Tab-separated table of C-alpha atoms in Angstrom:
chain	number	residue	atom	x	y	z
N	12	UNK	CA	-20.003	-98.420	-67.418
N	13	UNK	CA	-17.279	-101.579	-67.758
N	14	UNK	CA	-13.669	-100.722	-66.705
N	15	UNK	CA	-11.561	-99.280	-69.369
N	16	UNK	CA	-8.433	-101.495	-69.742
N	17	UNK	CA	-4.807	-99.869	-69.434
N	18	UNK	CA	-4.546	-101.323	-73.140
N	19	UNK	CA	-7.731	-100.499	-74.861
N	20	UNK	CA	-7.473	-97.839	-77.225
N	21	UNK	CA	-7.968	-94.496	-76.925
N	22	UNK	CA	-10.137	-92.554	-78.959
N	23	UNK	CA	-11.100	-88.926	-79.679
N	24	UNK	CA	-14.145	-87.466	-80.671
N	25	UNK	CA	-13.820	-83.917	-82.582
N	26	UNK	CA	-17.488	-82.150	-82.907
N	27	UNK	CA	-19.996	-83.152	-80.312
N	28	UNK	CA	-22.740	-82.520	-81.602
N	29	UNK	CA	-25.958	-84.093	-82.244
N	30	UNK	CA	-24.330	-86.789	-84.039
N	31	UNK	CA	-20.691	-86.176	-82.510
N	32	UNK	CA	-22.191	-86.082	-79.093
N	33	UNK	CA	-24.134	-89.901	-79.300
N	34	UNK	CA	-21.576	-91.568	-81.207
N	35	UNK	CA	-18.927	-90.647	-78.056
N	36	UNK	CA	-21.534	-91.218	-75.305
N	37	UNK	CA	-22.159	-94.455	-77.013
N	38	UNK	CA	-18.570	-95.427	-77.131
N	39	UNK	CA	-18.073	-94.264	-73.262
N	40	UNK	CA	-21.069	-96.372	-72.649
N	41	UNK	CA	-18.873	-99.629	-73.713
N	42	UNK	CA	-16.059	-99.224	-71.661
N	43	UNK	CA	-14.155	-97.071	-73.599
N	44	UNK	CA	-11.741	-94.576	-73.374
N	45	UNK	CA	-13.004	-91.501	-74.937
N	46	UNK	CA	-12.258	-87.735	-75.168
N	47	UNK	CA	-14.805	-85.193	-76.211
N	48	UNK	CA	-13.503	-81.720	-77.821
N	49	UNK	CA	-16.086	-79.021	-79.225
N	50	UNK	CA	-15.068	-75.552	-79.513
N	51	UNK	CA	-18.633	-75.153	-77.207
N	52	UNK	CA	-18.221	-75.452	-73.645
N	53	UNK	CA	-21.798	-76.379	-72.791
N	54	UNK	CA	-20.773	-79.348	-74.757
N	55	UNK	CA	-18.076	-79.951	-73.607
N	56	UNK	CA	-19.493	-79.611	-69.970
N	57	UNK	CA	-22.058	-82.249	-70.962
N	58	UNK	CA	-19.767	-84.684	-72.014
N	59	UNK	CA	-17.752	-84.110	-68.783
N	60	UNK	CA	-20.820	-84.814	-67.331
N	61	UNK	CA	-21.644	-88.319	-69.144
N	62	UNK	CA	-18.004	-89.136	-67.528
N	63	UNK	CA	-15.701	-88.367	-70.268
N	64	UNK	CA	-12.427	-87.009	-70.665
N	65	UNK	CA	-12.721	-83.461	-72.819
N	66	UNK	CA	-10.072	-81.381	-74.584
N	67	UNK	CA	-10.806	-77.698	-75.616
N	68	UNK	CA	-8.813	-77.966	-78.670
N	69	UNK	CA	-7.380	-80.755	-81.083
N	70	UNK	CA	-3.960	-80.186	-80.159
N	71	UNK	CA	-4.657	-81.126	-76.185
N	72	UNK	CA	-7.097	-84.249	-77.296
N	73	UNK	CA	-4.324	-85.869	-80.019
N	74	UNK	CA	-2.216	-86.602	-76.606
N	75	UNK	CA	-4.761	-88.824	-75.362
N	76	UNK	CA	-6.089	-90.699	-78.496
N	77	UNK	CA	-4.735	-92.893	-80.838
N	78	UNK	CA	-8.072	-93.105	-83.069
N	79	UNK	CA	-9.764	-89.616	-83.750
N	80	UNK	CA	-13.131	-89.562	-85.258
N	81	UNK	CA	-13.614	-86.041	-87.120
N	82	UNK	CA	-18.026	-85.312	-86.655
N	83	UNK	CA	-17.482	-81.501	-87.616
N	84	UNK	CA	-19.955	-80.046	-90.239
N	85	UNK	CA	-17.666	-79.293	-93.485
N	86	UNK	CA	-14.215	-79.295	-95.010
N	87	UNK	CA	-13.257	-75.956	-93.651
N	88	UNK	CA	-13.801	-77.500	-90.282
N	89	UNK	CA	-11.824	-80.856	-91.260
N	90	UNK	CA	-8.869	-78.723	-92.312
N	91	UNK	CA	-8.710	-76.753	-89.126
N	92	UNK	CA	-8.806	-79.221	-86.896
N	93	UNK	CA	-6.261	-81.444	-89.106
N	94	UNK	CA	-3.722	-78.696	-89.814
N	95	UNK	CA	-4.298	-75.686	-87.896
N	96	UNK	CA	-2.588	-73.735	-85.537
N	97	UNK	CA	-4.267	-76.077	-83.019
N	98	UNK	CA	-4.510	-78.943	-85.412
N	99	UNK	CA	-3.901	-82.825	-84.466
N	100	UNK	CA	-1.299	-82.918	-87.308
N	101	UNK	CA	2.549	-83.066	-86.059
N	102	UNK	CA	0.881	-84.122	-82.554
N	103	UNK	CA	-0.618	-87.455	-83.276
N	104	UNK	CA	1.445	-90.248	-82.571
N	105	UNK	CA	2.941	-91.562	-85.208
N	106	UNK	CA	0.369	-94.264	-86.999
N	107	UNK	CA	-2.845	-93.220	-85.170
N	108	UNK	CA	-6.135	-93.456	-87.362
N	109	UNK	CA	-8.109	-90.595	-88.236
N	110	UNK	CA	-11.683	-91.412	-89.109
N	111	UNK	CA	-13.078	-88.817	-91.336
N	112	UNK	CA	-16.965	-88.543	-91.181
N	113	UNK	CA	-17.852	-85.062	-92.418
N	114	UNK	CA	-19.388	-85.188	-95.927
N	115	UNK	CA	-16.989	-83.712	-97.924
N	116	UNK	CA	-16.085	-83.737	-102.094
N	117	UNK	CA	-14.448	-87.351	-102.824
N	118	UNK	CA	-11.583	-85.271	-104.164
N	119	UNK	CA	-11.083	-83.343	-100.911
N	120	UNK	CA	-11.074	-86.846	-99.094
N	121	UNK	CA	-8.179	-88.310	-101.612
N	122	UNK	CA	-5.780	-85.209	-100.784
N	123	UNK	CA	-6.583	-85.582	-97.018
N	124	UNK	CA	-5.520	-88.847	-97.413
N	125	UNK	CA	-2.541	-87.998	-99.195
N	126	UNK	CA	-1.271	-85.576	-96.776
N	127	UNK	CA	-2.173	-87.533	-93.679
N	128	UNK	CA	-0.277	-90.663	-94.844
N	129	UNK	CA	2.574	-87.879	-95.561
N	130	UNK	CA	2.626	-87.238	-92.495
N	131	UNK	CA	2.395	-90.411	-90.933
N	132	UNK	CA	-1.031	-91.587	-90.151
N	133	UNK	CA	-3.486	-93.551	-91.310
N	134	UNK	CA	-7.061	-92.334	-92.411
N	135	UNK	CA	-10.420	-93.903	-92.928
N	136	UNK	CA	-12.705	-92.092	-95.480
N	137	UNK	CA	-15.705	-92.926	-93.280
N	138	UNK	CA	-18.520	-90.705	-93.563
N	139	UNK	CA	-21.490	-91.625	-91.374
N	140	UNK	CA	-25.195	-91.835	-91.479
N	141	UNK	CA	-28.385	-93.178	-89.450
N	142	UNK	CA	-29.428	-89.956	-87.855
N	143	UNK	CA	-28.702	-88.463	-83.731
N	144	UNK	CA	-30.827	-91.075	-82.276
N	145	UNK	CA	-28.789	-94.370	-83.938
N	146	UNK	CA	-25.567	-92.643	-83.191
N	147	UNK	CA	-26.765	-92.637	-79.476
N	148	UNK	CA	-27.452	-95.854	-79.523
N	149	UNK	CA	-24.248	-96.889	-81.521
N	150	UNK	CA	-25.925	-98.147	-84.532
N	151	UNK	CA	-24.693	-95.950	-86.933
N	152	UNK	CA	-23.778	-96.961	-91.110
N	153	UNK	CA	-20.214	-96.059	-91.935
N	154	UNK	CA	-19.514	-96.416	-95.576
N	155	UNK	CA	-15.492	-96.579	-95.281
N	156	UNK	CA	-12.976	-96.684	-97.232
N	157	UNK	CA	-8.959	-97.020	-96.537
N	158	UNK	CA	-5.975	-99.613	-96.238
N	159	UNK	CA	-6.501	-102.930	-94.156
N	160	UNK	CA	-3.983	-101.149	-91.756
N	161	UNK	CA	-6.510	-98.208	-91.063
N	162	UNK	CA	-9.399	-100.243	-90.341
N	163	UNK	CA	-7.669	-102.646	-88.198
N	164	UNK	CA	-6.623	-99.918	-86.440
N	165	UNK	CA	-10.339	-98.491	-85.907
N	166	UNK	CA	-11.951	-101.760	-85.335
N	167	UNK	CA	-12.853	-100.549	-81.745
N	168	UNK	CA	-14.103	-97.239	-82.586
N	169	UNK	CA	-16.181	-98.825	-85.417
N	170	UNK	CA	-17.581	-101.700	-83.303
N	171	UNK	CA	-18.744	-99.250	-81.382
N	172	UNK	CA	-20.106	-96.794	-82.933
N	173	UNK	CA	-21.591	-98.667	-86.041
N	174	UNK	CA	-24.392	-101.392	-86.527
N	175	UNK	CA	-22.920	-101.375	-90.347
N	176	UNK	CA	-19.290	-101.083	-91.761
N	177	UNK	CA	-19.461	-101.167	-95.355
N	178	UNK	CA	-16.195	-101.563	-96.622
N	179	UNK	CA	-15.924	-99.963	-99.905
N	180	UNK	CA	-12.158	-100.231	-100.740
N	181	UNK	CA	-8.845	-99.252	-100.077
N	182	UNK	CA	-8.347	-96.115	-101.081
N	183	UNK	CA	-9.750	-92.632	-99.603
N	184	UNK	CA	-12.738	-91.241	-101.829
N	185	UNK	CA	-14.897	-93.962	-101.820
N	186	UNK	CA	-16.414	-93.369	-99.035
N	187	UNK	CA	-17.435	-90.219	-99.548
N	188	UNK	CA	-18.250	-90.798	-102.688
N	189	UNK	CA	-20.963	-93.144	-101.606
N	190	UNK	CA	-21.670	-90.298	-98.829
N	191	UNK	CA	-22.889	-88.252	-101.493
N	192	UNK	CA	-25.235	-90.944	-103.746
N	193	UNK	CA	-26.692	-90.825	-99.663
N	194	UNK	CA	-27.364	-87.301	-99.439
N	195	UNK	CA	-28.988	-87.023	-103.019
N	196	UNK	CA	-31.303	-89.255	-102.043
N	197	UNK	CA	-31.930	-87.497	-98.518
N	198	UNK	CA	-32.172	-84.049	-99.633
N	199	UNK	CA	-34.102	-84.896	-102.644
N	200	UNK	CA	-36.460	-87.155	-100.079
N	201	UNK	CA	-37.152	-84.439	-97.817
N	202	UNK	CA	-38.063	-81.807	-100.158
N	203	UNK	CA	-40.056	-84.065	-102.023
N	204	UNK	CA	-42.052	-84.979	-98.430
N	205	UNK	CA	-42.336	-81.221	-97.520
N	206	UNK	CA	-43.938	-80.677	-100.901
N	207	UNK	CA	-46.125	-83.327	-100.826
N	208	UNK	CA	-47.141	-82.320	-97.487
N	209	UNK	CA	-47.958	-78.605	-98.956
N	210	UNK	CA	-49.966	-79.724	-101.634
N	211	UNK	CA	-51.881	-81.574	-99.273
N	212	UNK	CA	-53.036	-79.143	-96.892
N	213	UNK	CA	-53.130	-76.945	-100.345
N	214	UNK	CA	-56.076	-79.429	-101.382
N	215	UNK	CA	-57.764	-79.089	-97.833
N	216	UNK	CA	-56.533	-82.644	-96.907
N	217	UNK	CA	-55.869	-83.541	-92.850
N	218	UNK	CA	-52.355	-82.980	-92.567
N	219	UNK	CA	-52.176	-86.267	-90.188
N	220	UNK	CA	-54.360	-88.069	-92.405
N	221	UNK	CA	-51.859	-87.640	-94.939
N	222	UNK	CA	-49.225	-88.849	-93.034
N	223	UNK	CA	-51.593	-92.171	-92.229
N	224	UNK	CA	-52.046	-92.544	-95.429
N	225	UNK	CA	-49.177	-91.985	-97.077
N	226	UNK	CA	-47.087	-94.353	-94.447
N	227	UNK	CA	-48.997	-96.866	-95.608
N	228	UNK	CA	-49.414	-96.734	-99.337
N	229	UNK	CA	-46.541	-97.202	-101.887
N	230	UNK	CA	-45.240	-93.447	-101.838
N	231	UNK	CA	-43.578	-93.776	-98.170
N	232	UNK	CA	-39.950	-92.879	-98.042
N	233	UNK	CA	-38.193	-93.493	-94.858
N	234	UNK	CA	-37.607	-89.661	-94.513
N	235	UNK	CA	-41.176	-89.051	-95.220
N	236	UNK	CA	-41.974	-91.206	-92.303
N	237	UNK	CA	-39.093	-89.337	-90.547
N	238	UNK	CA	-39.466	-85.924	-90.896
N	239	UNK	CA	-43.301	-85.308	-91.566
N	240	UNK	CA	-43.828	-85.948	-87.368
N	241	UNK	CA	-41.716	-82.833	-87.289
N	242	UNK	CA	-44.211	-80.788	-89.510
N	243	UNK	CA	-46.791	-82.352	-87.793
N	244	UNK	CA	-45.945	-81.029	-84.157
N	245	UNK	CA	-44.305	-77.683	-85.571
N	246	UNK	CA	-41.196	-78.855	-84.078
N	247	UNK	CA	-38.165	-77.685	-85.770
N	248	UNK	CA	-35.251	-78.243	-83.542
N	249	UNK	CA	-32.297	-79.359	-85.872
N	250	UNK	CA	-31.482	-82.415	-85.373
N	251	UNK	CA	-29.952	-81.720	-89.105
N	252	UNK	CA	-30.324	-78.293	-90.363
N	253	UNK	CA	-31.503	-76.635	-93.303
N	254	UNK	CA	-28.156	-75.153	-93.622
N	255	UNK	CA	-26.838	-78.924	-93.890
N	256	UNK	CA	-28.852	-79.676	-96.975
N	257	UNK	CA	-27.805	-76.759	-98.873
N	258	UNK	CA	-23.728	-77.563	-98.082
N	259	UNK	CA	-24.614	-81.432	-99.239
N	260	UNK	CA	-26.650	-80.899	-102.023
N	261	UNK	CA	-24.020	-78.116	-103.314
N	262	UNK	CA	-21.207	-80.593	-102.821
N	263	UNK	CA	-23.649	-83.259	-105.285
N	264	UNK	CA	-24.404	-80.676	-107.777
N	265	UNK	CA	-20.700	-79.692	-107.782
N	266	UNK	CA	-19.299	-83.033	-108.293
N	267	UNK	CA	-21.767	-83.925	-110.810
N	268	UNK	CA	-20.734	-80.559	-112.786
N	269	UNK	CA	-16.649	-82.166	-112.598
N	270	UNK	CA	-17.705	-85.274	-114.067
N	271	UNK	CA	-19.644	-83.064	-116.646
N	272	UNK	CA	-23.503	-85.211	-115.259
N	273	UNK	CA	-26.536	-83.264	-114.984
N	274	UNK	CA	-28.234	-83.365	-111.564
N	275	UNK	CA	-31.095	-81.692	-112.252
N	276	UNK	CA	-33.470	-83.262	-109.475
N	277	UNK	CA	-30.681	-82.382	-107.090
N	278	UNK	CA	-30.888	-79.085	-108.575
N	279	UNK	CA	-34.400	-78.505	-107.809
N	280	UNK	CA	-34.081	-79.811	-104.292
N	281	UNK	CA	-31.102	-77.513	-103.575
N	282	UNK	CA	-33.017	-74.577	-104.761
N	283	UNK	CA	-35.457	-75.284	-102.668
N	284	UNK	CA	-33.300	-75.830	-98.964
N	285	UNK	CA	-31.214	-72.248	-100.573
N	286	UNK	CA	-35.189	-70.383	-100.863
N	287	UNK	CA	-35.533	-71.609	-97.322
N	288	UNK	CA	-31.879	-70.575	-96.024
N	289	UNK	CA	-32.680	-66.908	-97.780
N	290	UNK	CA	-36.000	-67.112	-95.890
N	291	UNK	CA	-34.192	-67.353	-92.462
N	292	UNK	CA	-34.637	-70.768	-91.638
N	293	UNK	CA	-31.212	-72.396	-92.364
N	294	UNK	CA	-30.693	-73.510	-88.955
N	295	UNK	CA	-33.935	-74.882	-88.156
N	296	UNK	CA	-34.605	-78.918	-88.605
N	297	UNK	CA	-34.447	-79.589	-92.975
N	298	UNK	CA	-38.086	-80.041	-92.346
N	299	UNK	CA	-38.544	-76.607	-92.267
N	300	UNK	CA	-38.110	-76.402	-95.804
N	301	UNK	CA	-41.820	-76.609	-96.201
N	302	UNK	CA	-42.147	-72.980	-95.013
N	303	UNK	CA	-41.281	-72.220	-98.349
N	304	UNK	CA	-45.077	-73.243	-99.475
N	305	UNK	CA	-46.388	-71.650	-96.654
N	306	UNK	CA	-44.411	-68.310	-97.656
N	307	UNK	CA	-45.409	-68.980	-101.546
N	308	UNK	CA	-48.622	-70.307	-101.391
N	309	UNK	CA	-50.536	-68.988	-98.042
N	310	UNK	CA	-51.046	-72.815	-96.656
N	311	UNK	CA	-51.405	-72.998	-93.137
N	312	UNK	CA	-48.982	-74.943	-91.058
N	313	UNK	CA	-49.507	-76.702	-87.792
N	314	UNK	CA	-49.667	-73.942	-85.841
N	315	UNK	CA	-46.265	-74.190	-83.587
N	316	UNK	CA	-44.477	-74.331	-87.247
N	317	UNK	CA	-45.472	-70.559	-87.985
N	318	UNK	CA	-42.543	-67.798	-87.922
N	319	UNK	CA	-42.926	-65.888	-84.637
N	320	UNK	CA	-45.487	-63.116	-85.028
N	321	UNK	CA	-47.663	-64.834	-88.154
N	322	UNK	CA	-51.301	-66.142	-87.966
């Protein structure tokens, strides 16, 4: 690791995990100075142990950041760690940059940036995507929006921890707007991969020779590419959770009901991450939502995928 300069800036990192966690390694990794908070001490611990600063609440990190990237899992979470009892609001030095990267409603992210310019600081609407292993690496896409000020302000943060900043305007919203065209796509991806997958085994097809196929021929996605390994090994460790698709895809079907627009193929994909939620398997990788089929239709999964205690 390069010295940190007595003038670089100083940034936070709220949520470490998966994603939280490799975007501030990352960071650290270029020099910078960087504090970790999670309300998990493990995580905590394991940041310590990468060599960065940590703070057990927001209110102890805002004294030693001036940018403060929010990688906590919904608005409920963004609003407690903003205005809580422990929140970086009224702490924050006057001007600092919040980045906000949760996916949240577009109209959530214009009234955070209403009241955060109220009170002083600057925000970037900056959802994030790429996955845990680009975020480790640094390579994430941000899909920002905010005033010139703000992202001059986060130009180190987002050097860092981005291959891509798309700038998308100057106003909060837009960013998460685009967030969300994102997540159709993903949720809708996945579900469409773990149903493909079922109805191949259904058929009596190799479930890897699917996968070689399929890779190959016109119907790829880069999620089927993705996420099918996972199905393929039985390994469901959440790198994004079930439970994530069914907050997302809510948040789609939600905002398409304000602007009075059907969604209906984010409909059907939502139902489908909520059957596997119900089934117990919200906080297993999204993958997992082919255990639906296996539940509905008796296919057989690679056999490390079954529930505990099933053929």
């Amino acid at each position: 690791m390069s010295d940190i300069s007595a003038s670089a800036p100083r940034i936070g990192v709220i949520g470490l995990g998966a994603m939280g966690m490799g975007t501030a390694t990352a960071l650290l990794e270029q020099g910078l100075a960087v504090t970790g908070c999670d309300v998990s001490t493990p995580a905590r611990q394991a940041f310590a142990a990468q060599g960065g600063r940590t703070a057990a609440t927001p209110a102890e990190l805002a004294a030693h950041c001036d940018i403060v990237l929010l990688v906590v899992v919904n608005a409920d979470q963004v609003e407690q760690v903003l205005f809580g009892d422990q929140g970086l609001v009224g702490r924050l030095a006057p001007g600092s940059v919040v980045l906000q990267c949760a996916t949240v409603a577009p109209s959530i992210a214009r009234r955070l940036g209403e009241r955060l310019a109220e009170a002083g600081l600057e925000m970037l609407d900056a959802p994030i995507s790429g996955g845990a292993a680009k975020a480790r690496r640094g390579e994430l896409s941000v899909m920002a929006s905010g005033t010139p000020t703000a992202f001059d302000k986060a130009a180190a943060a987002l050097d860092g921890m981005a291959a891509t900043v798309y700038r998308l305007g100057d106003a909060a919203g837009i960013g998460s707007s685009m967030k969300l065209v994102n997540q159709l796509l993903a949720g809708v991806h996945i579900a469409t991969a773990a149903e493909a997958m079922a109805l191949g085994i259904r058929m009596g097809l190799d479930p890897d020779t699917v996968y070689e196929v399929i890779t190959h021929s016109a119907g790829n996605s880069w999620m089927f590419e993705n996420r099918v390994p996972h199905i393929l090994k039985g390994d469901y460790t959440p790198l994004s959770a079930v439970d994530i698709f069914v907050k997302d895809l809510n948040i789609v079907h939600d905002t398409g009901r304000e602007l009075a627009m059907p969604t209906p193929v984010t409909a059907s994909a939502l139902q489908q991450f909520t059957a596997a939620k119900g089934a117990g398997f919200g906080r297993e990788d999204d993958s997992a939502v082919i255990k639906v089929y296996e539940r509905l239709s008796g296919i057989r999964l690679p056999e490390a995928a079954n529930d505990p205690g099933e053929a």
